Amino acid sequence: MSENRHYDVVIIGSGPGGGTMAWRLAQTGKRILLLERGDYLPRERENWDSQAVFVEARYQAPETWYGADGSSFHPGLHYFVGGNSKVYGSVLLRLREKDFFEVRHPDGISPEWPLKYDVFEPYYQAAEELYYVHGLRGEDPTEPPAAKPYAYPPITHEPRIQELFDGLKREGHHPFHLPVGVRLEERDGKPLPHSACIRCDAFDGYPCITNGKADAQIACVDPALAAHPNLTLKTKSYVDRLLTDPSGRTVTGVEVRRGSATETFTGDIVVVACGALSSALLLLRSASDAHPHGLANRSGQVGRNYMRHNNSTVLAISRTPNPTKFQKTLGLNDFYFGADDWEFPLGHIQMVGKSDGVQIHGEGLPGFLQWFPEKPFDWLAKHSLDFWLTTEDLPIPENRIFYDGDKVRLDLKQTNEEALHRLKAKLRDLCGKLDIHPHLFDRSLYLGKDVPIGGTAHQAGTLRFGPDPATSVLDLDCKAHELDNLYVTDASFFPSIGAVNPTLTIIANALRVADHIIGRLGA
């Protein structure tokens, strides 16, 4: 093996888990290789074209997977430098402190984490600073304790959202400014001339043509490449499998397909961060004599305990026009752990990107015609208020990803559906009190054309961490129990997922594991 193909650390995947790891390790001066199966997402007019992004799914991976019933679907995956964060909503919330403990749901138990919030808190703070998170502590009664305020001020609500904020407070609720990762400088609610973010209506779910969104490419990969020549990025590099020594204890090679050629790279340490689904598939593809059921899979847990949240995007119609452009500034967690009429957790409500007429037409929803039969789609869009609801789903072994012959199969049984229905009912009741028509319409195009199984934006849990090799794949440092030099730093390690976007926890954990690896490298 030639010397230029050997690195101190090889990182597979450039999303929040891999990109953040690359940023941190590059500072050590060690030779770091970052492999990404895709290329840079092109900056083009279609970045902000809702027809291209949502209806035609221009940037979604052209893959076909299969459900347990044999039906096919296209997973909501995006293979670019920065991973799925290129099109994420960039709301970066910490898991609540109670999320790290056992939580009871009507369908079962959300398991306790082996490490608690206090371990992650300093890394959450560092992650918020690294990803330009704008927020305001103290508004959300469920927020966990923090040692410092947000480094960046909260994003100003536009007038209709401020009205909604004020109305919720009058009703006795606790709306809060969403913590958003964005490269925004504003004054009086207007972006300054040099601000990367221009507060447009194409932020949430779109790639950002001005590089205003704090995704993994913009926050980590590109700055690290510019500052550290010891970091190498190779794009269009699909990792076929990981090779090990005969004992199976050490990864000795990373087999990469680049175009029609296959190359093998080596690293003293290998970090897998392909996303929970793709990371599990990589370990399963890497079966060998020493690991006949897949790499690190003696426990049989690789690919199991998959979670992706019960997510729903809904549209309500304001009785007054809603000219808001940057709508994603308000959240509500008052029902996160339950309600007066329900002892179990319900989940999280936040604003989502503003609908336009093209999106509403593309939804093809007959409900609009029932309640607003004479209103054109553009009128509906001008009056729309759009919400994202998240409730927790449970990590059950039957929910898993695996290879069925040459096909990728994703088995998914819904859990905790009643909580989502009840959360929608709470939102519907609130709308009736806030100058909003009390009808909620599902937006099925957001984050993929088939959200129930294809909506994989919040993928987690396929390689859970824990102290017991019989019931977990990774140890508490996110190193594979069965291998001496293999780590995983995407959301695969989650034992449970709470009801907030997992991205900030991925970033924080990548920084935590990076500290461990730096100590191991002697850097």
Short mmCIF file of C-alpha atoms in Angstrom, two decimals:
data_model
loop_
_atom_site.label_atom_id
_atom_site.label_comp_id
_atom_site.label_asym_id
_atom_site.label_seq_id
_atom_site.Cartn_x
_atom_site.Cartn_y
_atom_site.Cartn_z
CA MET A 1 0.00 0.00 0.00
CA SER A 2 1.51 3.32 -1.05
CA GLU A 3 2.06 5.85 1.73
CA ASN A 4 -0.29 8.46 0.24
CA ARG A 5 -3.24 6.12 0.74
CA HIS A 6 -2.65 5.74 4.45
CA TYR A 7 -4.13 8.26 6.88
CA ASP A 8 -4.27 8.68 10.61
CA VAL A 9 -8.05 8.81 10.42
CA VAL A 10 -10.45 7.95 7.60
CA ILE A 11 -13.94 9.46 7.95
CA ILE A 12 -16.80 8.13 5.82
CA GLY A 13 -19.60 10.64 5.26
CA SER A 14 -19.47 14.44 5.34
CA GLY A 15 -22.79 15.27 7.02
CA PRO A 16 -23.11 16.69 10.56
CA GLY A 17 -21.46 13.62 12.14
CA GLY A 18 -18.59 13.22 9.66
CA GLY A 19 -18.12 16.85 8.66
CA THR A 20 -17.94 17.98 12.28
CA MET A 21 -15.48 15.21 13.09
CA ALA A 22 -13.30 16.23 10.12
CA TRP A 23 -13.34 19.88 11.25
CA ARG A 24 -12.22 18.98 14.75
CA LEU A 25 -9.59 16.38 13.86
CA ALA A 26 -8.08 18.53 11.11
CA GLN A 27 -6.91 20.91 13.85
CA THR A 28 -4.56 18.22 15.22
CA GLY A 29 -2.30 18.29 12.17
CA LYS A 30 -2.82 14.56 11.64
CA ARG A 31 -3.52 13.22 8.14
CA ILE A 32 -7.31 13.05 7.80
CA LEU A 33 -9.23 11.63 4.83
CA LEU A 34 -12.91 12.53 4.38
CA LEU A 35 -14.85 10.36 1.92
CA GLU A 36 -18.18 11.48 0.46
CA ARG A 37 -20.23 9.34 -1.92
CA GLY A 38 -21.73 12.41 -3.59
CA ASP A 39 -20.35 15.67 -4.91
CA TYR A 40 -20.92 19.29 -4.00
CA LEU A 41 -24.58 20.21 -4.45
CA PRO A 42 -24.71 22.52 -7.48
CA ARG A 43 -25.52 26.17 -6.82
CA GLU A 44 -28.21 26.88 -9.38
CA ARG A 45 -31.55 28.62 -9.73
CA GLU A 46 -33.34 25.36 -9.04
CA ASN A 47 -32.03 25.49 -5.45
CA TRP A 48 -34.91 27.87 -4.70
CA ASP A 49 -37.47 26.44 -7.14
CA SER A 50 -40.24 24.69 -5.21
CA GLN A 51 -41.30 22.74 -8.29
CA ALA A 52 -37.77 21.34 -8.67
CA VAL A 53 -37.09 20.77 -4.97
CA PHE A 54 -40.40 19.41 -3.71
CA VAL A 55 -42.48 18.22 -6.65
CA GLU A 56 -39.68 16.82 -8.84
CA ALA A 57 -37.39 15.91 -5.89
CA ARG A 58 -34.41 17.17 -7.90
CA TYR A 59 -31.83 16.64 -5.15
CA GLN A 60 -33.19 13.46 -3.61
CA ALA A 61 -31.16 10.27 -4.08
CA PRO A 62 -32.52 8.25 -7.04
CA GLU A 63 -32.63 5.02 -5.07
CA THR A 64 -35.36 2.44 -4.73
CA TRP A 65 -35.81 0.63 -1.44
CA TYR A 66 -38.53 -1.77 -0.34
CA GLY A 67 -40.87 -2.05 2.61
CA ALA A 68 -41.87 -5.20 4.47
CA ASP A 69 -44.86 -5.68 2.15
CA GLY A 70 -42.65 -5.59 -0.94
CA SER A 71 -43.75 -2.11 -2.01
CA SER A 72 -41.04 0.21 -3.33
CA PHE A 73 -40.28 3.77 -2.26
CA HIS A 74 -37.63 6.44 -2.68
CA PRO A 75 -35.90 7.29 0.60
CA GLY A 76 -35.53 10.95 1.52
CA LEU A 77 -31.74 10.87 1.30
CA HIS A 78 -29.39 13.44 -0.21
CA TYR A 79 -25.86 12.47 -1.21
CA PHE A 80 -23.81 15.65 -1.23
CA VAL A 81 -20.95 17.23 0.68
CA GLY A 82 -22.78 18.16 3.86
CA GLY A 83 -25.16 15.22 3.58
CA ASN A 84 -28.82 15.67 4.44
CA SER A 85 -27.99 18.93 6.19
CA LYS A 86 -27.89 20.59 2.76
CA VAL A 87 -31.71 20.52 2.79
CA TYR A 88 -32.50 20.35 6.52
CA GLY A 89 -34.57 22.94 8.33
CA SER A 90 -31.55 23.94 10.47
CA VAL A 91 -33.49 24.03 13.75
CA LEU A 92 -30.90 22.87 16.27
CA LEU A 93 -32.52 21.93 19.57
CA ARG A 94 -30.94 20.10 22.48
CA LEU A 95 -32.63 16.97 23.70
CA ARG A 96 -34.54 17.76 26.88
CA GLU A 97 -32.86 16.66 30.11
CA LYS A 98 -35.62 14.09 30.77
CA ASP A 99 -35.10 12.58 27.30
CA PHE A 100 -31.92 10.95 28.62
CA PHE A 101 -33.96 8.95 31.14
CA GLU A 102 -36.57 6.25 30.65
CA VAL A 103 -39.81 7.75 29.33
CA ARG A 104 -43.12 5.89 29.37
CA HIS A 105 -45.38 5.96 26.31
CA PRO A 106 -48.65 4.11 25.71
CA ASP A 107 -46.88 1.79 23.24
CA GLY A 108 -43.87 1.06 25.45
CA ILE A 109 -40.76 2.50 27.05
CA SER A 110 -38.31 4.93 25.51
CA PRO A 111 -35.07 3.59 26.98
CA GLU A 112 -32.64 5.41 29.22
CA TRP A 113 -29.33 6.66 27.82
CA PRO A 114 -26.15 5.26 29.43
CA LEU A 115 -24.76 8.81 29.50
CA LYS A 116 -26.85 11.74 30.68
CA TYR A 117 -27.36 15.34 29.65
CA ASP A 118 -24.52 16.69 31.81
CA VAL A 119 -21.98 14.81 29.68
CA PHE A 120 -23.31 16.38 26.49
CA GLU A 121 -23.97 19.92 27.77
CA PRO A 122 -20.54 21.46 27.05
CA TYR A 123 -20.55 19.86 23.62
CA TYR A 124 -24.04 21.18 22.92
CA GLN A 125 -22.72 24.66 23.67
CA ALA A 126 -19.76 24.17 21.35
CA ALA A 127 -22.04 22.75 18.65
CA GLU A 128 -24.37 25.76 18.85
CA GLU A 129 -21.43 28.13 18.46
CA LEU A 130 -19.93 26.14 15.59
CA TYR A 131 -23.21 26.02 13.66
CA TYR A 132 -24.17 29.69 14.20
CA VAL A 133 -27.25 28.89 16.27
CA HIS A 134 -29.43 31.95 16.92
CA GLY A 135 -31.70 31.61 19.93
CA LEU A 136 -32.86 32.93 23.30
CA ARG A 137 -32.65 30.97 26.52
CA GLY A 138 -35.40 31.11 29.12
CA GLU A 139 -38.53 31.20 26.95
CA ASP A 140 -39.14 27.44 26.71
CA PRO A 141 -39.96 25.87 30.10
CA THR A 142 -38.77 22.45 28.88
CA GLU A 143 -35.32 23.60 27.80
CA PRO A 144 -32.43 21.92 29.62
CA PRO A 145 -29.94 23.90 31.70
CA ALA A 146 -27.17 25.67 29.82
CA ALA A 147 -23.95 27.18 31.13
CA LYS A 148 -23.98 30.08 28.67
CA PRO A 149 -26.46 32.06 26.56
CA TYR A 150 -26.68 31.50 22.83
CA ALA A 151 -23.74 33.09 21.05
CA TYR A 152 -26.06 34.60 18.42
CA PRO A 153 -29.28 36.57 19.05
CA PRO A 154 -32.72 35.13 18.23
CA ILE A 155 -34.12 35.66 14.76
CA THR A 156 -36.73 38.40 14.66
CA HIS A 157 -40.32 37.29 14.07
CA GLU A 158 -42.02 38.84 11.06
CA PRO A 159 -45.30 40.66 11.90
CA ARG A 160 -47.79 37.80 11.37
CA ILE A 161 -45.60 35.37 13.33
CA GLN A 162 -45.18 37.96 16.10
CA GLU A 163 -48.99 38.17 16.24
CA LEU A 164 -49.12 34.40 16.58
CA PHE A 165 -46.41 34.52 19.28
CA ASP A 166 -48.33 37.17 21.22
CA GLY A 167 -51.61 35.30 20.81
CA LEU A 168 -50.15 32.09 22.19
CA LYS A 169 -48.83 33.97 25.22
CA ARG A 170 -52.27 35.51 25.80
CA GLU A 171 -53.68 31.98 25.82
CA GLY A 172 -51.26 31.06 28.59
CA HIS A 173 -48.71 29.20 26.46
CA HIS A 174 -44.94 29.53 26.18
CA PRO A 175 -43.90 30.06 22.56
CA PHE A 176 -40.18 30.52 22.03
CA HIS A 177 -37.77 31.66 19.37
CA LEU A 178 -36.56 28.59 17.52
CA PRO A 179 -32.81 28.01 17.73
CA VAL A 180 -31.82 28.19 14.06
CA GLY A 181 -28.39 27.54 12.60
CA VAL A 182 -28.00 30.35 10.10
CA ARG A 183 -25.37 32.82 8.98
CA LEU A 184 -27.62 35.81 9.48
CA GLU A 185 -26.83 39.36 10.49
CA GLU A 186 -29.92 41.52 10.77
CA ARG A 187 -31.13 44.85 12.08
CA ASP A 188 -34.80 45.65 12.72
CA GLY A 189 -35.78 42.35 11.13
CA LYS A 190 -33.90 43.08 7.90
CA PRO A 191 -30.72 41.32 6.75
CA LEU A 192 -27.67 43.53 6.55
CA PRO A 193 -26.06 43.95 3.10
CA HIS A 194 -23.19 41.56 3.87
CA SER A 195 -25.34 38.86 5.55
CA ALA A 196 -25.09 35.45 3.88
CA CYS A 197 -28.72 34.72 4.79
CA ILE A 198 -31.18 37.13 3.21
CA ARG A 199 -34.29 35.93 5.11
CA CYS A 200 -35.92 34.56 1.97
CA ASP A 201 -38.83 32.14 1.68
CA ALA A 202 -36.60 29.31 0.40
CA PHE A 203 -34.71 28.30 3.53
CA ASP A 204 -36.47 25.32 5.04
CA GLY A 205 -36.16 22.17 2.93
CA TYR A 206 -34.28 23.95 0.14
CA PRO A 207 -30.55 24.05 -0.55
CA CYS A 208 -29.28 27.57 0.19
CA ILE A 209 -27.86 29.27 -2.89
CA THR A 210 -26.28 32.07 -0.80
CA ASN A 211 -24.67 29.65 1.67
CA GLY A 212 -26.66 31.24 4.48
CA LYS A 213 -27.76 27.95 6.02
CA ALA A 214 -25.36 26.52 8.61
CA ASP A 215 -25.07 23.06 7.14
CA ALA A 216 -22.12 20.71 7.60
CA GLN A 217 -20.42 21.80 4.38
CA ILE A 218 -20.61 25.50 5.17
CA ALA A 219 -19.96 25.31 8.92
CA CYS A 220 -17.29 22.61 8.96
CA VAL A 221 -16.04 20.97 5.79
CA ASP A 222 -15.15 23.99 3.68
CA PRO A 223 -13.58 26.02 6.54
CA ALA A 224 -11.51 23.00 7.59
CA LEU A 225 -10.29 22.38 4.04
CA ALA A 226 -9.32 26.05 3.69
CA ALA A 227 -7.41 26.13 6.98
CA HIS A 228 -5.81 22.68 7.14
CA PRO A 229 -3.89 21.14 4.22
CA ASN A 230 -3.65 17.90 6.21
CA LEU A 231 -7.36 17.29 5.55
CA THR A 232 -8.20 15.64 2.21
CA LEU A 233 -11.74 15.42 0.81
CA LYS A 234 -12.54 12.87 -1.88
CA THR A 235 -15.99 13.18 -3.45
CA LYS A 236 -17.87 10.67 -5.64
CA SER A 237 -16.35 8.00 -3.42
CA TYR A 238 -18.73 5.21 -2.47
CA VAL A 239 -17.44 2.89 0.24
CA ASP A 240 -18.30 -0.67 -0.75
CA ARG A 241 -17.02 -2.35 2.38
CA LEU A 242 -14.63 -2.26 5.30
CA LEU A 243 -11.89 -4.88 5.41
CA THR A 244 -10.47 -6.37 8.61
CA ASP A 245 -7.52 -8.45 9.68
CA PRO A 246 -8.11 -12.23 10.08
CA SER A 247 -9.00 -11.81 13.76
CA GLY A 248 -11.72 -9.31 12.84
CA ARG A 249 -10.54 -6.90 15.55
CA THR A 250 -9.04 -4.20 13.32
CA VAL A 251 -10.29 -2.42 10.20
CA THR A 252 -7.39 -2.70 7.80
CA GLY A 253 -8.88 -1.20 4.66
CA VAL A 254 -11.66 1.01 3.30
CA GLU A 255 -12.65 -0.23 -0.14
CA VAL A 256 -13.86 2.70 -2.23
CA ARG A 257 -15.52 2.74 -5.62
CA ARG A 258 -14.71 5.90 -7.58
CA GLY A 259 -16.28 5.77 -11.02
CA SER A 260 -15.22 2.48 -12.61
CA ALA A 261 -12.15 2.10 -10.39
CA THR A 262 -11.83 0.60 -6.93
CA GLU A 263 -9.26 1.92 -4.46
CA THR A 264 -8.40 0.89 -0.94
CA PHE A 265 -7.41 3.40 1.74
CA THR A 266 -6.14 2.62 5.21
CA GLY A 267 -6.37 4.47 8.47
CA ASP A 268 -5.22 3.93 12.02
CA ILE A 269 -8.78 4.86 12.97
CA VAL A 270 -11.91 4.66 10.83
CA VAL A 271 -15.01 6.75 11.56
CA VAL A 272 -18.33 5.85 9.93
CA ALA A 273 -20.85 8.68 9.63
CA CYS A 274 -23.01 7.87 6.61
CA GLY A 275 -26.34 8.41 8.37
CA ALA A 276 -28.03 5.79 10.52
CA LEU A 277 -29.47 3.87 7.58
CA SER A 278 -26.45 3.90 5.30
CA SER A 279 -23.98 3.24 8.13
CA ALA A 280 -25.87 0.09 9.10
CA LEU A 281 -25.92 -1.02 5.46
CA LEU A 282 -22.16 -0.48 5.21
CA LEU A 283 -21.50 -2.71 8.22
CA LEU A 284 -23.83 -5.37 6.83
CA ARG A 285 -22.02 -5.21 3.45
CA SER A 286 -18.74 -5.74 5.28
CA ALA A 287 -19.52 -9.29 6.43
CA SER A 288 -16.50 -11.61 6.54
CA ASP A 289 -15.41 -14.91 8.00
CA ALA A 290 -14.72 -13.16 11.29
CA HIS A 291 -18.01 -11.26 11.09
CA PRO A 292 -20.37 -13.57 9.17
CA HIS A 293 -23.52 -11.56 9.96
CA GLY A 294 -22.03 -8.15 9.28
CA LEU A 295 -19.26 -6.13 10.82
CA ALA A 296 -19.68 -5.57 14.59
CA ASN A 297 -22.92 -7.58 14.54
CA ARG A 298 -22.36 -10.38 17.03
CA SER A 299 -25.23 -8.91 19.05
CA GLY A 300 -27.54 -9.07 16.03
CA GLN A 301 -28.39 -5.39 16.61
CA VAL A 302 -26.88 -3.85 13.47
CA GLY A 303 -29.68 -2.20 11.53
CA ARG A 304 -32.27 -2.70 14.27
CA ASN A 305 -34.07 -0.23 16.56
CA TYR A 306 -34.51 2.23 13.69
CA MET A 307 -36.26 5.50 14.60
CA ARG A 308 -37.27 8.48 12.47
CA HIS A 309 -39.89 10.32 14.58
CA ASN A 310 -43.57 10.57 13.85
CA ASN A 311 -43.37 13.73 11.78
CA SER A 312 -46.19 15.65 10.20
CA THR A 313 -46.18 18.87 8.21
CA VAL A 314 -49.53 20.66 8.24
CA LEU A 315 -50.90 23.80 6.70
CA ALA A 316 -53.48 26.05 8.28
CA ILE A 317 -55.24 29.02 6.68
CA SER A 318 -54.96 32.36 8.44
CA ARG A 319 -58.07 34.53 8.34
CA THR A 320 -55.77 37.46 7.58
CA PRO A 321 -52.98 37.35 4.98
CA ASN A 322 -49.61 35.96 6.03
CA PRO A 323 -46.95 37.72 3.94
CA THR A 324 -44.15 36.16 6.01
CA LYS A 325 -41.08 35.05 4.08
CA PHE A 326 -38.77 33.61 6.76
CA GLN A 327 -41.43 31.77 8.74
CA LYS A 328 -39.29 29.32 10.71
CA THR A 329 -38.83 31.35 13.91
CA LEU A 330 -41.43 30.08 16.43
CA GLY A 331 -41.66 26.88 18.46
CA LEU A 332 -43.94 25.48 21.18
CA ASN A 333 -43.07 22.69 23.63
CA ASP A 334 -45.95 23.07 26.09
CA PHE A 335 -47.20 19.57 25.21
CA TYR A 336 -43.76 17.97 24.98
CA PHE A 337 -44.15 15.81 28.09
CA GLY A 338 -47.94 15.63 28.22
CA ALA A 339 -51.14 17.63 28.65
CA ASP A 340 -53.96 18.07 31.15
CA ASP A 341 -55.96 15.38 29.36
CA TRP A 342 -53.08 13.01 28.51
CA GLU A 343 -50.38 11.69 30.83
CA PHE A 344 -47.98 10.69 28.08
CA PRO A 345 -45.65 12.89 25.99
CA LEU A 346 -47.15 14.54 22.91
CA GLY A 347 -44.19 16.30 21.34
CA HIS A 348 -42.94 19.43 19.65
CA ILE A 349 -44.58 22.06 17.42
CA GLN A 350 -42.67 24.53 15.26
CA MET A 351 -43.19 26.70 12.22
CA VAL A 352 -41.96 25.25 8.95
CA GLY A 353 -41.05 26.82 5.61
CA LYS A 354 -43.76 28.92 3.97
CA SER A 355 -45.93 27.22 1.35
CA ASP A 356 -46.32 28.68 -2.10
CA GLY A 357 -48.94 28.01 -4.76
CA VAL A 358 -46.79 25.48 -6.60
CA GLN A 359 -46.37 23.36 -3.47
CA ILE A 360 -50.05 23.50 -2.58
CA HIS A 361 -51.02 22.53 -6.12
CA GLY A 362 -48.47 19.72 -6.05
CA GLU A 363 -49.97 18.29 -2.86
CA GLY A 364 -53.18 17.52 -4.77
CA LEU A 365 -55.23 17.75 -1.58
CA PRO A 366 -59.03 17.58 -1.95
CA GLY A 367 -59.44 19.04 1.52
CA PHE A 368 -58.68 22.52 0.22
CA LEU A 369 -61.51 22.25 -2.27
CA GLN A 370 -63.92 21.17 0.47
CA TRP A 371 -63.30 24.15 2.73
CA PHE A 372 -62.15 26.78 0.22
CA PRO A 373 -63.81 25.73 -3.05
CA GLU A 374 -63.43 29.04 -4.84
CA LYS A 375 -59.99 30.08 -3.69
CA PRO A 376 -57.00 29.63 -6.05
CA PHE A 377 -53.83 28.00 -4.82
CA ASP A 378 -51.97 31.32 -4.71
CA TRP A 379 -54.63 32.77 -2.39
CA LEU A 380 -54.31 29.76 -0.11
CA ALA A 381 -50.53 30.18 -0.09
CA LYS A 382 -50.79 33.86 0.83
CA HIS A 383 -52.97 32.93 3.81
CA SER A 384 -51.09 29.79 4.83
CA LEU A 385 -49.43 29.18 8.17
CA ASP A 386 -47.27 26.07 8.12
CA PHE A 387 -46.38 23.86 11.07
CA TRP A 388 -44.09 20.91 11.71
CA LEU A 389 -45.12 18.45 14.42
CA THR A 390 -42.80 15.85 15.94
CA THR A 391 -43.66 13.06 18.34
CA GLU A 392 -41.36 10.34 19.59
CA ASP A 393 -41.36 6.88 18.06
CA LEU A 394 -39.97 3.86 19.88
CA PRO A 395 -36.83 1.83 19.11
CA ILE A 396 -38.20 -1.65 18.56
CA PRO A 397 -36.02 -4.46 17.14
CA GLU A 398 -38.53 -5.18 14.34
CA ASN A 399 -37.95 -1.72 12.88
CA ARG A 400 -34.77 -2.31 10.93
CA ILE A 401 -32.86 -1.92 7.69
CA PHE A 402 -31.16 -4.87 6.01
CA TYR A 403 -30.35 -6.48 2.69
CA ASP A 404 -32.94 -8.85 1.28
CA GLY A 405 -30.78 -10.38 -1.43
CA ASP A 406 -29.61 -7.40 -3.47
CA LYS A 407 -32.50 -5.21 -2.34
CA VAL A 408 -32.45 -2.78 0.55
CA ARG A 409 -35.39 -3.47 2.82
CA LEU A 410 -36.67 -1.16 5.53
CA ASP A 411 -39.19 -2.65 7.93
CA LEU A 412 -41.20 -0.05 9.78
CA LYS A 413 -44.04 -0.48 12.23
CA GLN A 414 -45.58 2.77 13.43
CA THR A 415 -45.50 3.43 17.18
CA ASN A 416 -47.03 6.18 19.32
CA GLU A 417 -49.41 7.29 16.57
CA GLU A 418 -52.04 8.43 19.06
CA ALA A 419 -49.65 11.02 20.46
CA LEU A 420 -49.29 12.62 17.02
CA HIS A 421 -53.07 12.65 16.51
CA ARG A 422 -53.52 14.30 19.90
CA LEU A 423 -50.79 16.86 19.17
CA LYS A 424 -52.56 17.79 15.92
CA ALA A 425 -55.78 18.19 17.87
CA LYS A 426 -54.03 20.55 20.30
CA LEU A 427 -52.74 22.64 17.39
CA ARG A 428 -56.19 22.64 15.79
CA ASP A 429 -57.72 23.95 19.02
CA LEU A 430 -55.08 26.65 19.26
CA CYS A 431 -55.73 27.75 15.68
CA GLY A 432 -59.41 28.28 16.48
CA LYS A 433 -58.39 30.80 19.15
CA LEU A 434 -55.79 32.66 17.08
CA ASP A 435 -57.57 34.05 14.02
CA ILE A 436 -56.82 30.89 12.04
CA HIS A 437 -59.31 28.56 10.39
CA PRO A 438 -59.44 25.36 12.54
CA HIS A 439 -58.61 23.02 9.66
CA LEU A 440 -55.21 21.38 9.21
CA PHE A 441 -54.09 20.03 5.84
CA ASP A 442 -51.24 17.55 5.55
CA ARG A 443 -48.32 18.63 3.37
CA SER A 444 -47.13 15.32 1.95
CA LEU A 445 -44.32 16.65 -0.27
CA TYR A 446 -42.17 18.10 2.49
CA LEU A 447 -38.97 16.07 3.05
CA GLY A 448 -39.89 13.46 0.48
CA LYS A 449 -42.97 12.35 -1.39
CA ASP A 450 -43.81 9.58 1.07
CA VAL A 451 -43.14 10.80 4.59
CA PRO A 452 -44.36 7.75 6.59
CA ILE A 453 -41.61 5.38 5.37
CA GLY A 454 -39.62 7.47 2.90
CA GLY A 455 -39.23 10.40 5.26
CA THR A 456 -35.80 9.50 6.60
CA ALA A 457 -34.53 12.97 7.56
CA HIS A 458 -34.49 12.12 11.29
CA GLN A 459 -32.98 8.64 10.91
CA ALA A 460 -31.47 7.26 14.11
CA GLY A 461 -30.84 4.23 16.26
CA THR A 462 -29.53 1.44 14.03
CA LEU A 463 -26.20 1.01 15.90
CA ARG A 464 -27.13 1.92 19.46
CA PHE A 465 -24.45 2.56 22.07
CA GLY A 466 -24.30 1.06 25.53
CA PRO A 467 -22.10 -0.76 28.04
CA ASP A 468 -23.29 -4.29 27.17
CA PRO A 469 -21.97 -5.85 23.92
CA ALA A 470 -24.90 -8.29 23.97
CA THR A 471 -27.49 -5.53 23.54
CA SER A 472 -25.57 -2.73 21.79
CA VAL A 473 -23.21 -2.27 18.86
CA LEU A 474 -21.08 0.60 20.16
CA ASP A 475 -19.49 1.34 23.53
CA LEU A 476 -19.88 4.62 25.38
CA ASP A 477 -17.17 6.25 23.22
CA CYS A 478 -19.12 5.15 20.12
CA LYS A 479 -16.41 2.62 19.26
CA ALA A 480 -17.65 -0.74 18.00
CA HIS A 481 -17.49 -3.27 20.82
CA GLU A 482 -15.93 -5.87 18.55
CA LEU A 483 -13.30 -3.72 16.84
CA ASP A 484 -10.39 -1.71 18.17
CA ASN A 485 -10.37 1.15 15.65
CA LEU A 486 -13.93 1.61 14.32
CA TYR A 487 -16.12 4.50 15.51
CA VAL A 488 -19.57 5.75 14.46
CA THR A 489 -20.64 9.41 14.83
CA ASP A 490 -24.01 9.83 13.15
CA ALA A 491 -27.39 9.28 14.88
CA SER A 492 -26.96 5.50 14.71
CA PHE A 493 -25.82 5.54 18.35
CA PHE A 494 -29.12 6.95 19.74
CA PRO A 495 -30.89 4.61 22.22
CA SER A 496 -33.98 6.85 21.91
CA ILE A 497 -34.77 9.96 19.91
CA GLY A 498 -36.91 12.31 22.01
CA ALA A 499 -39.10 14.67 19.99
CA VAL A 500 -36.67 17.24 18.62
CA ASN A 501 -34.50 17.17 15.53
CA PRO A 502 -31.48 14.94 16.28
CA THR A 503 -28.92 17.03 14.38
CA LEU A 504 -27.55 19.11 17.26
CA THR A 505 -27.06 15.95 19.32
CA ILE A 506 -25.20 14.38 16.37
CA ILE A 507 -22.89 17.40 16.19
CA ALA A 508 -22.34 17.51 19.95
CA ASN A 509 -21.59 13.80 20.08
CA ALA A 510 -19.16 14.09 17.16
CA LEU A 511 -17.25 16.72 19.13
CA ARG A 512 -17.33 14.49 22.22
CA VAL A 513 -16.02 11.45 20.36
CA ALA A 514 -13.44 13.62 18.59
CA ASP A 515 -11.97 14.54 21.97
CA HIS A 516 -11.63 10.84 22.75
CA ILE A 517 -9.98 10.11 19.39
CA ILE A 518 -7.61 13.06 19.80
CA GLY A 519 -6.49 11.62 23.11
CA ARG A 520 -5.96 8.27 21.47
CA LEU A 521 -3.93 9.80 18.64
CA GLY A 522 -1.74 11.60 21.17
CA ALA A 523 -2.46 14.86 19.40
#
